[in-house]
Amino acid sequence: MIMKVILTQSATSNSEPFSTYNHDEAQSLKSNYVPLRNIAQQHTDQWLKELQAIHTQFSNALCKQSQYWWFSALSRLDARPWGHEHFIKPLFLARAILTWFHDNPQHQQLTVQGAPPELALYLKNMDPTVHIVNFNTTTYLWTRRLLSLLQIAWYTINLAKLTSYALYRCLRLKNKLPQGQTLILFERFDPKLSAVDCRNYFYHSLFETSEHQKEIVFGCIDQLDWRKQYDDQTTQHTCSILDNVNFFDVLASLCQQLWLTCCVFAQALNTSNLFWKIFVFSQIRQSTVFREICLSRVMNRAFGNRVWRTVVYPYEEKGYERAILHGLKGTAARVIGYIPHPQHRLAVSMRESGQHGLLRPSLYAACGNQYVEFFAHWAH
C-alpha cells in the first residue's frame, strides 16, 4: 500500500481525510477530520521514554568526551511549549500519521494543514515509501544549511563577546567573598530586574524571617557583561559569584568550550539519527557553556577555601545548576535543590534515565507534598 500525504497551508474542501498541525476547533468538527493530536497524546508517555533513551545515549557518548556536556542546553530535554516542543511535535505527529495509516488500511491519502517541513522529513526517514506532495527536499535542506551557517557565525561572535566580558572582569578589583554558613544562590535572568526582584522570583520571602539570617549569604549568578557591578548587589551579605573569575578560568573555559563544540558537531554530522541532527544544528547558538564552566571553577575554588557549609539553589536542571554541582564535587558542602515553581512530566530532563556523570543535589526541598510522588516515583 502506497501512503500519500499532502501538505497544504490552507483548508481543503474535499471529502478526503485531513488533519491540522495546530489545533483548530472548527475543523475538528468535520466528519473527515483525523485527530492526529489525540493519537499522539495517547502515545506521548511511551514515545517520550523512547526519545529520552535516544537522547541519553548521545549524551552519555558526549559526556565521555567532555565532562562539561551536562552544562549545555542541548543536554536538557524538555518537551514543554517553551522548551523543545517545536522539535518534538513534528516527530510525534509524523509517528501519529503512520499509526493512523496502520490502523486504517482502507485509506491511502491524508492531507495535513499547516505542518512544518520537519514533518515531511521525519515521515520519509521513518518510511521511505510514503509519497509526500508539496514538499521540496532539496530546497529545504539548502535552507537548513544556510541557517546553520548563520547560527555558527552568531555562536562565534557570542563566544568572543563572552570571552572579552570575562577578561574585563579579571582586570577589576575583586571583593572578598562574604563569610557565612549558608549560601543561597539565584540567577539574574533579566538584567532589567534588581537582584532582590530576581531573588524573590525564586524564593519569595522564604529567608527573610529566618532566625539564622545573619549566617546567610546570597549569591547572584549574573550574565557576563560590561557592567562594573550592580549597585544593588554591593551589600554585606550579597555577592556576585562571577566577579571572582580569573584569567586561568577564562582560558580554561574557552578551550573547553571549543573542544565541546567540536565533539558535538562531529557526533551530529556522523549520526544517522535525523532528530539528533535537527536538534543540534537548530540550537547551535544555545550550546555555549562558557559562563557555566567559569562558574564551576569559581565555585570549586571558593569551597576549596571552606567559605560556606550549605548551598541552596533553584532546582530546574538548568546548565548553571549543573555547573554549581560540578564545582562542589569532592567538597563537604551539603547541596539542597529547591523547586521554586510547579513542574510537569514534560520536563523530561528531571527524570533519571541512566545518564552517566550527571550530578544531583544532596537533598530536594519543595513547598507542599505533591512533589513527593513526582520525584520519588516518576523522576526516580
PDB file of N, CA and C in Angstrom, residues 79-166:
ATOM      1  N   ALA A  79      10.110  18.849  26.896  1.00  0.00           N
ATOM      2  CA  ALA A  79       9.028  18.803  25.908  1.00  0.00           C
ATOM      3  C   ALA A  79       7.954  19.848  26.142  1.00  0.00           C
ATOM      4  N   ARG A  80       8.164  20.745  27.097  1.00  0.00           N
ATOM      5  CA  ARG A  80       7.167  21.781  27.357  1.00  0.00           C
ATOM      6  C   ARG A  80       7.166  22.828  26.240  1.00  0.00           C
ATOM      7  N   PRO A  81       6.075  23.603  26.109  1.00  0.00           N
ATOM      8  CA  PRO A  81       5.959  24.552  24.980  1.00  0.00           C
ATOM      9  C   PRO A  81       7.122  25.524  24.873  1.00  0.00           C
ATOM     10  N   TRP A  82       7.663  25.998  26.013  1.00  0.00           N
ATOM     11  CA  TRP A  82       8.780  26.941  25.969  1.00  0.00           C
ATOM     12  C   TRP A  82      10.127  26.210  25.876  1.00  0.00           C
ATOM     13  N   GLY A  83      10.080  24.884  25.834  1.00  0.00           N
ATOM     14  CA  GLY A  83      11.293  24.095  25.724  1.00  0.00           C
ATOM     15  C   GLY A  83      11.514  23.594  24.303  1.00  0.00           C
ATOM     16  N   HIS A  84      11.470  22.275  24.149  1.00  0.00           N
ATOM     17  CA  HIS A  84      11.769  21.658  22.848  1.00  0.00           C
ATOM     18  C   HIS A  84      10.524  21.109  22.154  1.00  0.00           C
ATOM     19  N   GLU A  85       9.362  21.626  22.523  1.00  0.00           N
ATOM     20  CA  GLU A  85       8.143  21.125  21.888  1.00  0.00           C
ATOM     21  C   GLU A  85       8.175  21.279  20.369  1.00  0.00           C
ATOM     22  N   HIS A  86       8.748  22.405  19.877  1.00  0.00           N
ATOM     23  CA  HIS A  86       8.745  22.649  18.431  1.00  0.00           C
ATOM     24  C   HIS A  86       9.673  21.684  17.693  1.00  0.00           C
ATOM     25  N   PHE A  87      10.578  20.986  18.417  1.00  0.00           N
ATOM     26  CA  PHE A  87      11.374  19.926  17.795  1.00  0.00           C
ATOM     27  C   PHE A  87      10.671  18.572  17.887  1.00  0.00           C
ATOM     28  N   ILE A  88       9.988  18.357  18.997  1.00  0.00           N
ATOM     29  CA  ILE A  88       9.387  17.047  19.263  1.00  0.00           C
ATOM     30  C   ILE A  88       8.027  16.882  18.576  1.00  0.00           C
ATOM     31  N   LYS A  89       7.258  17.947  18.490  1.00  0.00           N
ATOM     32  CA  LYS A  89       5.897  17.852  17.941  1.00  0.00           C
ATOM     33  C   LYS A  89       5.861  17.304  16.513  1.00  0.00           C
ATOM     34  N   PRO A  90       6.671  17.796  15.561  1.00  0.00           N
ATOM     35  CA  PRO A  90       6.600  17.214  14.217  1.00  0.00           C
ATOM     36  C   PRO A  90       7.011  15.742  14.178  1.00  0.00           C
ATOM     37  N   LEU A  91       7.925  15.345  15.056  1.00  0.00           N
ATOM     38  CA  LEU A  91       8.314  13.936  15.129  1.00  0.00           C
ATOM     39  C   LEU A  91       7.158  13.076  15.600  1.00  0.00           C
ATOM     40  N   PHE A  92       6.479  13.511  16.647  1.00  0.00           N
ATOM     41  CA  PHE A  92       5.383  12.723  17.191  1.00  0.00           C
ATOM     42  C   PHE A  92       4.178  12.701  16.251  1.00  0.00           C
ATOM     43  N   LEU A  93       3.904  13.816  15.575  1.00  0.00           N
ATOM     44  CA  LEU A  93       2.778  13.821  14.635  1.00  0.00           C
ATOM     45  C   LEU A  93       3.085  12.972  13.408  1.00  0.00           C
ATOM     46  N   ALA A  94       4.358  12.901  13.016  1.00  0.00           N
ATOM     47  CA  ALA A  94       4.727  12.004  11.925  1.00  0.00           C
ATOM     48  C   ALA A  94       4.476  10.551  12.322  1.00  0.00           C
ATOM     49  N   ARG A  95       4.818  10.216  13.558  1.00  0.00           N
ATOM     50  CA  ARG A  95       4.539   8.864  14.045  1.00  0.00           C
ATOM     51  C   ARG A  95       3.030   8.626  14.146  1.00  0.00           C
ATOM     52  N   ALA A  96       2.282   9.688  14.518  1.00  0.00           N
ATOM     53  CA  ALA A  96       0.824   9.553  14.596  1.00  0.00           C
ATOM     54  C   ALA A  96       0.225   9.291  13.216  1.00  0.00           C
ATOM     55  N   ILE A  97       0.768   9.926  12.178  1.00  0.00           N
ATOM     56  CA  ILE A  97       0.275   9.707  10.807  1.00  0.00           C
ATOM     57  C   ILE A  97       0.489   8.253  10.397  1.00  0.00           C
ATOM     58  N   LEU A  98       1.681   7.723  10.656  1.00  0.00           N
ATOM     59  CA  LEU A  98       1.955   6.324  10.297  1.00  0.00           C
ATOM     60  C   LEU A  98       1.092   5.379  11.119  1.00  0.00           C
ATOM     61  N   THR A  99       0.833   5.728  12.377  1.00  0.00           N
ATOM     62  CA  THR A  99      -0.050   4.910  13.212  1.00  0.00           C
ATOM     63  C   THR A  99      -1.464   4.908  12.654  1.00  0.00           C
ATOM     64  N   TRP A 100      -1.926   6.071  12.202  1.00  0.00           N
ATOM     65  CA  TRP A 100      -3.280   6.159  11.633  1.00  0.00           C
ATOM     66  C   TRP A 100      -3.394   5.338  10.364  1.00  0.00           C
ATOM     67  N   PHE A 101      -2.409   5.415   9.484  1.00  0.00           N
ATOM     68  CA  PHE A 101      -2.429   4.610   8.256  1.00  0.00           C
ATOM     69  C   PHE A 101      -2.440   3.119   8.590  1.00  0.00           C
ATOM     70  N   HIS A 102      -1.680   2.728   9.616  1.00  0.00           N
ATOM     71  CA  HIS A 102      -1.630   1.323  10.006  1.00  0.00           C
ATOM     72  C   HIS A 102      -2.975   0.841  10.530  1.00  0.00           C
ATOM     73  N   ASP A 103      -3.663   1.700  11.301  1.00  0.00           N
ATOM     74  CA  ASP A 103      -4.954   1.323  11.882  1.00  0.00           C
ATOM     75  C   ASP A 103      -6.121   1.492  10.910  1.00  0.00           C
ATOM     76  N   ASN A 104      -5.900   2.218   9.811  1.00  0.00           N
ATOM     77  CA  ASN A 104      -6.966   2.458   8.819  1.00  0.00           C
ATOM     78  C   ASN A 104      -6.459   2.113   7.423  1.00  0.00           C
ATOM     79  N   PRO A 105      -6.250   0.846   7.146  1.00  0.00           N
ATOM     80  CA  PRO A 105      -5.681   0.447   5.846  1.00  0.00           C
ATOM     81  C   PRO A 105      -6.581   0.754   4.652  1.00  0.00           C
ATOM     82  N   GLN A 106      -7.850   1.071   4.911  1.00  0.00           N
ATOM     83  CA  GLN A 106      -8.750   1.401   3.805  1.00  0.00           C
ATOM     84  C   GLN A 106      -8.453   2.775   3.215  1.00  0.00           C
ATOM     85  N   HIS A 107      -7.697   3.598   3.934  1.00  0.00           N
ATOM     86  CA  HIS A 107      -7.331   4.933   3.456  1.00  0.00           C
ATOM     87  C   HIS A 107      -5.882   4.938   2.981  1.00  0.00           C
ATOM     88  N   GLN A 108      -5.645   5.624   1.882  1.00  0.00           N
ATOM     89  CA  GLN A 108      -4.291   5.720   1.333  1.00  0.00           C
ATOM     90  C   GLN A 108      -3.830   7.164   1.179  1.00  0.00           C
ATOM     91  N   GLN A 109      -4.654   8.105   1.617  1.00  0.00           N
ATOM     92  CA  GLN A 109      -4.305   9.513   1.444  1.00  0.00           C
ATOM     93  C   GLN A 109      -4.727  10.313   2.668  1.00  0.00           C
ATOM     94  N   LEU A 110      -3.878  11.269   3.051  1.00  0.00           N
ATOM     95  CA  LEU A 110      -4.182  12.148   4.177  1.00  0.00           C
ATOM     96  C   LEU A 110      -3.610  13.529   3.881  1.00  0.00           C
ATOM     97  N   THR A 111      -4.427  14.547   4.073  1.00  0.00           N
ATOM     98  CA  THR A 111      -3.987  15.929   3.904  1.00  0.00           C
ATOM     99  C   THR A 111      -3.734  16.546   5.271  1.00  0.00           C
ATOM    100  N   VAL A 112      -2.587  17.208   5.420  1.00  0.00           N
ATOM    101  CA  VAL A 112      -2.232  17.844   6.698  1.00  0.00           C
ATOM    102  C   VAL A 112      -2.029  19.334   6.451  1.00  0.00           C
ATOM    103  N   GLN A 113      -2.766  20.148   7.197  1.00  0.00           N
ATOM    104  CA  GLN A 113      -2.706  21.603   7.031  1.00  0.00           C
ATOM    105  C   GLN A 113      -1.726  22.234   8.024  1.00  0.00           C
ATOM    106  N   GLY A 114      -0.906  23.146   7.508  1.00  0.00           N
ATOM    107  CA  GLY A 114      -0.056  23.956   8.373  1.00  0.00           C
ATOM    108  C   GLY A 114       1.123  23.249   8.998  1.00  0.00           C
ATOM    109  N   ALA A 115       1.542  22.140   8.434  1.00  0.00           N
ATOM    110  CA  ALA A 115       2.652  21.391   9.019  1.00  0.00           C
ATOM    111  C   ALA A 115       3.998  21.984   8.599  1.00  0.00           C
ATOM    112  N   PRO A 116       5.003  21.974   9.481  1.00  0.00           N
ATOM    113  CA  PRO A 116       6.339  22.456   9.120  1.00  0.00           C
ATOM    114  C   PRO A 116       7.067  21.425   8.254  1.00  0.00           C
ATOM    115  N   PRO A 117       8.132  21.823   7.577  1.00  0.00           N
ATOM    116  CA  PRO A 117       8.858  20.881   6.710  1.00  0.00           C
ATOM    117  C   PRO A 117       9.435  19.687   7.458  1.00  0.00           C
ATOM    118  N   GLU A 118       9.758  19.853   8.754  1.00  0.00           N
ATOM    119  CA  GLU A 118      10.331  18.742   9.513  1.00  0.00           C
ATOM    120  C   GLU A 118       9.412  17.528   9.546  1.00  0.00           C
ATOM    121  N   LEU A 119       8.097  17.760   9.496  1.00  0.00           N
ATOM    122  CA  LEU A 119       7.153  16.650   9.491  1.00  0.00           C
ATOM    123  C   LEU A 119       7.393  15.746   8.287  1.00  0.00           C
ATOM    124  N   ALA A 120       7.605  16.356   7.131  1.00  0.00           N
ATOM    125  CA  ALA A 120       7.859  15.573   5.917  1.00  0.00           C
ATOM    126  C   ALA A 120       9.183  14.822   6.021  1.00  0.00           C
ATOM    127  N   LEU A 121      10.197  15.462   6.584  1.00  0.00           N
ATOM    128  CA  LEU A 121      11.494  14.797   6.732  1.00  0.00           C
ATOM    129  C   LEU A 121      11.387  13.573   7.626  1.00  0.00           C
ATOM    130  N   TYR A 122      10.674  13.696   8.729  1.00  0.00           N
ATOM    131  CA  TYR A 122      10.521  12.562   9.638  1.00  0.00           C
ATOM    132  C   TYR A 122       9.721  11.436   8.978  1.00  0.00           C
ATOM    133  N   LEU A 123       8.694  11.787   8.221  1.00  0.00           N
ATOM    134  CA  LEU A 123       7.906  10.763   7.536  1.00  0.00           C
ATOM    135  C   LEU A 123       8.769   9.960   6.565  1.00  0.00           C
ATOM    136  N   LYS A 124       9.549  10.665   5.749  1.00  0.00           N
ATOM    137  CA  LYS A 124      10.408   9.983   4.784  1.00  0.00           C
ATOM    138  C   LYS A 124      11.502   9.182   5.478  1.00  0.00           C
ATOM    139  N   ASN A 125      11.957   9.685   6.619  1.00  0.00           N
ATOM    140  CA  ASN A 125      13.005   8.978   7.361  1.00  0.00           C
ATOM    141  C   ASN A 125      12.480   7.692   7.984  1.00  0.00           C
ATOM    142  N   MET A 126      11.241   7.729   8.476  1.00  0.00           N
ATOM    143  CA  MET A 126      10.664   6.554   9.127  1.00  0.00           C
ATOM    144  C   MET A 126      10.089   5.564   8.128  1.00  0.00           C
ATOM    145  N   ASP A 127       9.593   6.060   7.003  1.00  0.00           N
ATOM    146  CA  ASP A 127       9.037   5.180   5.965  1.00  0.00           C
ATOM    147  C   ASP A 127       9.294   5.802   4.599  1.00  0.00           C
ATOM    148  N   PRO A 128      10.356   5.383   3.911  1.00  0.00           N
ATOM    149  CA  PRO A 128      10.712   5.968   2.611  1.00  0.00           C
ATOM    150  C   PRO A 128       9.650   5.769   1.533  1.00  0.00           C
ATOM    151  N   THR A 129       8.708   4.838   1.753  1.00  0.00           N
ATOM    152  CA  THR A 129       7.695   4.583   0.730  1.00  0.00           C
ATOM    153  C   THR A 129       6.586   5.626   0.731  1.00  0.00           C
ATOM    154  N   VAL A 130       6.537   6.467   1.760  1.00  0.00           N
ATOM    155  CA  VAL A 130       5.487   7.492   1.833  1.00  0.00           C
ATOM    156  C   VAL A 130       5.701   8.523   0.730  1.00  0.00           C
ATOM    157  N   HIS A 131       4.633   8.787  -0.019  1.00  0.00           N
ATOM    158  CA  HIS A 131       4.686   9.798  -1.080  1.00  0.00           C
ATOM    159  C   HIS A 131       4.167  11.118  -0.513  1.00  0.00           C
ATOM    160  N   ILE A 132       5.027  12.142  -0.522  1.00  0.00           N
ATOM    161  CA  ILE A 132       4.671  13.444   0.065  1.00  0.00           C
ATOM    162  C   ILE A 132       4.506  14.475  -1.046  1.00  0.00           C
ATOM    163  N   VAL A 133       3.390  15.138  -1.056  1.00  0.00           N
ATOM    164  CA  VAL A 133       3.063  16.140  -2.060  1.00  0.00           C
ATOM    165  C   VAL A 133       3.292  17.540  -1.481  1.00  0.00           C
ATOM    166  N   ASN A 134       3.799  18.434  -2.313  1.00  0.00           N
ATOM    167  CA  ASN A 134       4.046  19.841  -1.939  1.00  0.00           C
ATOM    168  C   ASN A 134       5.222  20.007  -0.971  1.00  0.00           C
ATOM    169  N   PHE A 135       6.248  19.212  -1.168  1.00  0.00           N
ATOM    170  CA  PHE A 135       7.449  19.364  -0.349  1.00  0.00           C
ATOM    171  C   PHE A 135       8.680  19.136  -1.209  1.00  0.00           C
ATOM    172  N   ASN A 136       9.570  20.135  -1.223  1.00  0.00           N
ATOM    173  CA  ASN A 136      10.813  20.058  -1.988  1.00  0.00           C
ATOM    174  C   ASN A 136      11.967  19.814  -1.020  1.00  0.00           C
ATOM    175  N   THR A 137      12.469  18.594  -1.001  1.00  0.00           N
ATOM    176  CA  THR A 137      13.519  18.219  -0.050  1.00  0.00           C
ATOM    177  C   THR A 137      14.797  19.011  -0.283  1.00  0.00           C
ATOM    178  N   THR A 138      15.206  19.176  -1.534  1.00  0.00           N
ATOM    179  CA  THR A 138      16.477  19.848  -1.846  1.00  0.00           C
ATOM    180  C   THR A 138      16.464  21.297  -1.374  1.00  0.00           C
ATOM    181  N   THR A 139      15.389  22.010  -1.678  1.00  0.00           N
ATOM    182  CA  THR A 139      15.290  23.411  -1.263  1.00  0.00           C
ATOM    183  C   THR A 139      15.338  23.543   0.251  1.00  0.00           C
ATOM    184  N   TYR A 140      14.619  22.658   0.931  1.00  0.00           N
ATOM    185  CA  TYR A 140      14.582  22.737   2.384  1.00  0.00           C
ATOM    186  C   TYR A 140      15.959  22.463   2.992  1.00  0.00           C
ATOM    187  N   LEU A 141      16.662  21.459   2.492  1.00  0.00           N
ATOM    188  CA  LEU A 141      17.971  21.115   3.052  1.00  0.00           C
ATOM    189  C   LEU A 141      18.974  22.248   2.859  1.00  0.00           C
ATOM    190  N   TRP A 142      18.944  22.905   1.710  1.00  0.00           N
ATOM    191  CA  TRP A 142      19.843  24.032   1.488  1.00  0.00           C
ATOM    192  C   TRP A 142      19.503  25.195   2.420  1.00  0.00           C
ATOM    193  N   THR A 143      18.211  25.393   2.673  1.00  0.00           N
ATOM    194  CA  THR A 143      17.799  26.432   3.611  1.00  0.00           C
ATOM    195  C   THR A 143      18.307  26.121   5.013  1.00  0.00           C
ATOM    196  N   ARG A 144      18.213  24.849   5.415  1.00  0.00           N
ATOM    197  CA  ARG A 144      18.701  24.443   6.719  1.00  0.00           C
ATOM    198  C   ARG A 144      20.204  24.668   6.843  1.00  0.00           C
ATOM    199  N   ARG A 145      20.937  24.366   5.800  1.00  0.00           N
ATOM    200  CA  ARG A 145      22.390  24.553   5.839  1.00  0.00           C
ATOM    201  C   ARG A 145      22.752  26.023   5.975  1.00  0.00           C
ATOM    202  N   LEU A 146      22.029  26.878   5.260  1.00  0.00           N
ATOM    203  CA  LEU A 146      22.285  28.308   5.354  1.00  0.00           C
ATOM    204  C   LEU A 146      22.001  28.820   6.767  1.00  0.00           C
ATOM    205  N   LEU A 147      20.891  28.369   7.362  1.00  0.00           N
ATOM    206  CA  LEU A 147      20.553  28.788   8.716  1.00  0.00           C
ATOM    207  C   LEU A 147      21.582  28.285   9.719  1.00  0.00           C
ATOM    208  N   SER A 148      22.097  27.092   9.487  1.00  0.00           N
ATOM    209  CA  SER A 148      23.124  26.547  10.379  1.00  0.00           C
ATOM    210  C   SER A 148      24.401  27.382  10.311  1.00  0.00           C
ATOM    211  N   LEU A 149      24.764  27.821   9.112  1.00  0.00           N
ATOM    212  CA  LEU A 149      25.951  28.668   8.961  1.00  0.00           C
ATOM    213  C   LEU A 149      25.762  30.002   9.681  1.00  0.00           C
ATOM    214  N   LEU A 150      24.564  30.555   9.585  1.00  0.00           N
ATOM    215  CA  LEU A 150      24.280  31.806  10.284  1.00  0.00           C
ATOM    216  C   LEU A 150      24.356  31.623  11.796  1.00  0.00           C
ATOM    217  N   GLN A 151      23.879  30.470  12.274  1.00  0.00           N
ATOM    218  CA  GLN A 151      23.949  30.208  13.707  1.00  0.00           C
ATOM    219  C   GLN A 151      25.390  30.017  14.160  1.00  0.00           C
ATOM    220  N   ILE A 152      26.209  29.391  13.326  1.00  0.00           N
ATOM    221  CA  ILE A 152      27.623  29.228  13.663  1.00  0.00           C
ATOM    222  C   ILE A 152      28.299  30.601  13.773  1.00  0.00           C
ATOM    223  N   ALA A 153      27.952  31.489  12.846  1.00  0.00           N
ATOM    224  CA  ALA A 153      28.508  32.845  12.899  1.00  0.00           C
ATOM    225  C   ALA A 153      28.061  33.557  14.172  1.00  0.00           C
ATOM    226  N   TRP A 154      26.799  33.435  14.517  1.00  0.00           N
ATOM    227  CA  TRP A 154      26.282  34.052  15.738  1.00  0.00           C
ATOM    228  C   TRP A 154      26.972  33.465  16.958  1.00  0.00           C
ATOM    229  N   TYR A 155      27.144  32.147  16.961  1.00  0.00           N
ATOM    230  CA  TYR A 155      27.810  31.467  18.081  1.00  0.00           C
ATOM    231  C   TYR A 155      29.236  31.984  18.262  1.00  0.00           C
ATOM    232  N   THR A 156      29.960  32.157  17.145  1.00  0.00           N
ATOM    233  CA  THR A 156      31.348  32.634  17.211  1.00  0.00           C
ATOM    234  C   THR A 156      31.419  34.039  17.779  1.00  0.00           C
ATOM    235  N   ILE A 157      30.539  34.908  17.303  1.00  0.00           N
ATOM    236  CA  ILE A 157      30.519  36.292  17.806  1.00  0.00           C
ATOM    237  C   ILE A 157      30.161  36.323  19.283  1.00  0.00           C
ATOM    238  N   ASN A 158      29.169  35.515  19.668  1.00  0.00           N
ATOM    239  CA  ASN A 158      28.739  35.492  21.065  1.00  0.00           C
ATOM    240  C   ASN A 158      29.849  34.983  21.979  1.00  0.00           C
ATOM    241  N   LEU A 159      30.574  33.947  21.545  1.00  0.00           N
ATOM    242  CA  LEU A 159      31.661  33.412  22.352  1.00  0.00           C
ATOM    243  C   LEU A 159      32.779  34.434  22.505  1.00  0.00           C
ATOM    244  N   ALA A 160      33.052  35.189  21.441  1.00  0.00           N
ATOM    245  CA  ALA A 160      34.072  36.236  21.517  1.00  0.00           C
ATOM    246  C   ALA A 160      33.649  37.322  22.510  1.00  0.00           C
ATOM    247  N   LYS A 161      32.361  37.681  22.500  1.00  0.00           N
ATOM    248  CA  LYS A 161      31.868  38.687  23.445  1.00  0.00           C
ATOM    249  C   LYS A 161      31.984  38.193  24.884  1.00  0.00           C
ATOM    250  N   LEU A 162      31.580  36.957  25.118  1.00  0.00           N
ATOM    251  CA  LEU A 162      31.641  36.409  26.466  1.00  0.00           C
ATOM    252  C   LEU A 162      33.077  36.378  26.977  1.00  0.00           C
ATOM    253  N   THR A 163      34.001  36.012  26.092  1.00  0.00           N
ATOM    254  CA  THR A 163      35.411  35.962  26.489  1.00  0.00           C
ATOM    255  C   THR A 163      35.918  37.345  26.857  1.00  0.00           C
ATOM    256  N   SER A 164      35.578  38.351  26.049  1.00  0.00           N
ATOM    257  CA  SER A 164      36.022  39.721  26.335  1.00  0.00           C
ATOM    258  C   SER A 164      35.400  40.235  27.632  1.00  0.00           C
ATOM    259  N   TYR A 165      34.113  39.909  27.865  1.00  0.00           N
ATOM    260  CA  TYR A 165      33.465  40.322  29.102  1.00  0.00           C
ATOM    261  C   TYR A 165      34.154  39.703  30.319  1.00  0.00           C
ATOM    262  N   ALA A 166      34.482  38.418  30.202  1.00  0.00           N
ATOM    263  CA  ALA A 166      35.131  37.724  31.318  1.00  0.00           C
ATOM    264  C   ALA A 166      36.528  38.282  31.576  1.00  0.00           C
TER     265      ALA A 166
END
